Amino acid sequence: DQQVKQNSPSLSVQEGRISILNCDYTNSMFDYFLWYKKYPAEGPTFLISISSIKDKNEDGRFTVFLNKSAKHLSLHIVPSQPGDSAVYFCAAIANFGNEKLTFGTGTRLTIIP
Amino acid sequence: EAEVAQSPRYKITEKSQAVAFWCDPISGHATLYWYRQILGQGPELLVQFQDESVVDDSQLPKDRFSAERLKGVDSTLKIQPAELGDSAMYLCASSPMAQATGELFFGEGSRLTVL
């Protein structure tokens, strides 16, 4: 049972344009959502997060939007840069950390110069 | 900047052999996690330690996998015997405490290939 889903395995975006990565979840008990970024041959690194009590969180070029009624979140990167090329994992956690972190399958983002 | 150290980075072994992976978390981090990432999938938790105690090993295949963190610092994950389906990236992560917000610090991982 895949509780966190990233339906787009890959995405290509022109440098300077907006990248939008999407994530859907099924568990209504999730109360914190995160995005991790992973370069080849490296471990994932935390990028940005959002609490279920908010609908938007912004950090520089990165903004995460949460639509609880649709059980959907998205990561916006603007403007996209070549260094943003990586695999992005959506993740969620429930019960204020008493449940384990659940990851999606990832989306490979390629920024075209 | 403090990092989670893992070794070996790469391991190739034959089916039925034993393998071991080592992880040294960021100093002072009480919580340590072992994740497995199969190609094309997201990381999946195998085991979580709080200090030297196992908090969650519900997804650890205990017939062949074992994990320990004897002194509450570094940790070892062992597979014996290895099977073809164990080929994956094994990721260690740590956090100052069981993170309510899910923010973990990952090592570079150990890539296992079972032939």
PDB file of N, CA, C and O in Angstrom, chain A residues 29 31-32 92-101, chain B residues 33 45 48 50 55-56 58 98-102:
ATOM      1  N   MET A  29      -3.764  10.785   8.523  1.00  0.00           N
ATOM      2  CA  MET A  29      -3.096  11.011   9.804  1.00  0.00           C
ATOM      3  C   MET A  29      -1.742  11.703   9.642  1.00  0.00           C
ATOM      4  O   MET A  29      -1.122  12.089  10.624  1.00  0.00           O
ATOM      5  N   ASP A  31       0.839  14.434   9.487  1.00  0.00           N
ATOM      6  CA  ASP A  31       0.757  15.808   9.969  1.00  0.00           C
ATOM      7  C   ASP A  31       1.996  16.647   9.649  1.00  0.00           C
ATOM      8  O   ASP A  31       2.071  17.805  10.026  1.00  0.00           O
ATOM      9  N   TYR A  32       2.955  16.033   8.942  1.00  0.00           N
ATOM     10  CA  TYR A  32       4.120  16.798   8.522  1.00  0.00           C
ATOM     11  C   TYR A  32       4.596  16.221   7.206  1.00  0.00           C
ATOM     12  O   TYR A  32       4.671  15.002   7.050  1.00  0.00           O
ATOM     13  N   ALA A  92       6.333  11.885   4.261  1.00  0.00           N
ATOM     14  CA  ALA A  92       5.331  12.311   5.230  1.00  0.00           C
ATOM     15  C   ALA A  92       5.498  11.539   6.531  1.00  0.00           C
ATOM     16  O   ALA A  92       6.001  10.411   6.530  1.00  0.00           O
ATOM     17  N   ILE A  93       5.063  12.165   7.604  1.00  0.00           N
ATOM     18  CA  ILE A  93       5.157  11.540   8.915  1.00  0.00           C
ATOM     19  C   ILE A  93       3.867  11.810   9.681  1.00  0.00           C
ATOM     20  O   ILE A  93       3.225  12.843   9.477  1.00  0.00           O
ATOM     21  N   ALA A  94       3.502  10.850  10.538  1.00  0.00           N
ATOM     22  CA  ALA A  94       2.226  10.965  11.244  1.00  0.00           C
ATOM     23  C   ALA A  94       2.435  10.975  12.748  1.00  0.00           C
ATOM     24  O   ALA A  94       3.486  10.590  13.257  1.00  0.00           O
ATOM     25  N   ASN A  95       1.456  11.443  13.425  1.00  0.00           N
ATOM     26  CA  ASN A  95       1.397  11.336  14.881  1.00  0.00           C
ATOM     27  C   ASN A  95       2.589  12.011  15.546  1.00  0.00           C
ATOM     28  O   ASN A  95       3.186  11.463  16.461  1.00  0.00           O
ATOM     29  N   PHE A  96       2.936  13.163  15.041  1.00  0.00           N
ATOM     30  CA  PHE A  96       4.038  13.969  15.578  1.00  0.00           C
ATOM     31  C   PHE A  96       5.309  13.160  15.762  1.00  0.00           C
ATOM     32  O   PHE A  96       5.970  13.250  16.786  1.00  0.00           O
ATOM     33  N   GLY A  97       5.633  12.360  14.766  1.00  0.00           N
ATOM     34  CA  GLY A  97       6.900  11.645  14.783  1.00  0.00           C
ATOM     35  C   GLY A  97       6.845  10.283  15.441  1.00  0.00           C
ATOM     36  O   GLY A  97       7.833   9.559  15.433  1.00  0.00           O
ATOM     37  N   ASN A  98       5.740   9.916  15.999  1.00  0.00           N
ATOM     38  CA  ASN A  98       5.650   8.595  16.597  1.00  0.00           C
ATOM     39  C   ASN A  98       5.505   7.500  15.555  1.00  0.00           C
ATOM     40  O   ASN A  98       5.682   6.325  15.850  1.00  0.00           O
ATOM     41  N   GLU A  99       5.153   7.883  14.338  1.00  0.00           N
ATOM     42  CA  GLU A  99       5.117   6.950  13.230  1.00  0.00           C
ATOM     43  C   GLU A  99       6.349   7.193  12.372  1.00  0.00           C
ATOM     44  O   GLU A  99       6.970   8.225  12.428  1.00  0.00           O
ATOM     45  N   LYS A 100       6.672   6.198  11.533  1.00  0.00           N
ATOM     46  CA  LYS A 100       7.891   6.314  10.740  1.00  0.00           C
ATOM     47  C   LYS A 100       7.669   7.235   9.548  1.00  0.00           C
ATOM     48  O   LYS A 100       6.539   7.440   9.096  1.00  0.00           O
ATOM     49  N   LEU A 101       8.776   7.788   9.059  1.00  0.00           N
ATOM     50  CA  LEU A 101       8.761   8.631   7.867  1.00  0.00           C
ATOM     51  C   LEU A 101       8.505   7.747   6.648  1.00  0.00           C
ATOM     52  O   LEU A 101       9.166   6.731   6.464  1.00  0.00           O
TER      53      LEU A 101
ATOM     54  N   TYR B  33      18.868   5.569  12.096  1.00  0.00           N
ATOM     55  CA  TYR B  33      17.961   4.834  11.215  1.00  0.00           C
ATOM     56  C   TYR B  33      18.760   4.109  10.123  1.00  0.00           C
ATOM     57  O   TYR B  33      19.727   4.643   9.603  1.00  0.00           O
ATOM     58  N   LEU B  45      12.195   2.262   5.694  1.00  0.00           N
ATOM     59  CA  LEU B  45      12.831   2.060   6.989  1.00  0.00           C
ATOM     60  C   LEU B  45      12.989   0.579   7.301  1.00  0.00           C
ATOM     61  O   LEU B  45      12.033  -0.194   7.224  1.00  0.00           O
ATOM     62  N   GLN B  48      15.040   1.405  13.446  1.00  0.00           N
ATOM     63  CA  GLN B  48      15.284   2.689  14.098  1.00  0.00           C
ATOM     64  C   GLN B  48      15.774   2.424  15.515  1.00  0.00           C
ATOM     65  O   GLN B  48      15.191   1.615  16.243  1.00  0.00           O
ATOM     66  N   GLN B  50      16.904   4.261  19.218  1.00  0.00           N
ATOM     67  CA  GLN B  50      16.981   5.406  20.109  1.00  0.00           C
ATOM     68  C   GLN B  50      18.060   5.050  21.124  1.00  0.00           C
ATOM     69  O   GLN B  50      17.878   4.137  21.942  1.00  0.00           O
ATOM     70  N   VAL B  55      13.770   0.856  18.414  1.00  0.00           N
ATOM     71  CA  VAL B  55      12.447   1.458  18.539  1.00  0.00           C
ATOM     72  C   VAL B  55      11.469   0.832  17.553  1.00  0.00           C
ATOM     73  O   VAL B  55      10.301   0.597  17.887  1.00  0.00           O
ATOM     74  N   ASP B  56      11.962   0.559  16.354  1.00  0.00           N
ATOM     75  CA  ASP B  56      11.106   0.010  15.298  1.00  0.00           C
ATOM     76  C   ASP B  56      11.941  -0.863  14.395  1.00  0.00           C
ATOM     77  O   ASP B  56      12.892  -0.383  13.776  1.00  0.00           O
ATOM     78  N   SER B  58      10.061  -3.336  12.561  1.00  0.00           N
ATOM     79  CA  SER B  58       8.950  -4.093  12.003  1.00  0.00           C
ATOM     80  C   SER B  58       9.156  -4.485  10.544  1.00  0.00           C
ATOM     81  O   SER B  58       8.569  -5.451  10.069  1.00  0.00           O
ATOM     82  N   ALA B  98      14.163  11.472  18.148  1.00  0.00           N
ATOM     83  CA  ALA B  98      13.125  10.986  17.234  1.00  0.00           C
ATOM     84  C   ALA B  98      12.368  12.194  16.715  1.00  0.00           C
ATOM     85  O   ALA B  98      11.640  12.851  17.439  1.00  0.00           O
ATOM     86  N   GLN B  99      12.612  12.507  15.452  1.00  0.00           N
ATOM     87  CA  GLN B  99      12.168  13.782  14.911  1.00  0.00           C
ATOM     88  C   GLN B  99      10.673  13.787  14.611  1.00  0.00           C
ATOM     89  O   GLN B  99      10.200  13.074  13.745  1.00  0.00           O
ATOM     90  N   ALA B 100       9.958  14.638  15.292  1.00  0.00           N
ATOM     91  CA  ALA B 100       8.538  14.785  15.015  1.00  0.00           C
ATOM     92  C   ALA B 100       8.310  15.337  13.625  1.00  0.00           C
ATOM     93  O   ALA B 100       7.273  15.082  13.023  1.00  0.00           O
ATOM     94  N   THR B 101       9.309  16.067  13.123  1.00  0.00           N
ATOM     95  CA  THR B 101       9.146  16.710  11.828  1.00  0.00           C
ATOM     96  C   THR B 101       9.776  15.910  10.690  1.00  0.00           C
ATOM     97  O   THR B 101       9.706  16.322   9.555  1.00  0.00           O
ATOM     98  N   GLY B 102      10.415  14.793  10.983  1.00  0.00           N
ATOM     99  CA  GLY B 102      10.951  13.941   9.931  1.00  0.00           C
ATOM    100  C   GLY B 102      12.228  14.429   9.275  1.00  0.00           C
ATOM    101  O   GLY B 102      12.626  13.915   8.241  1.00  0.00           O
TER     102      GLY B 102
END
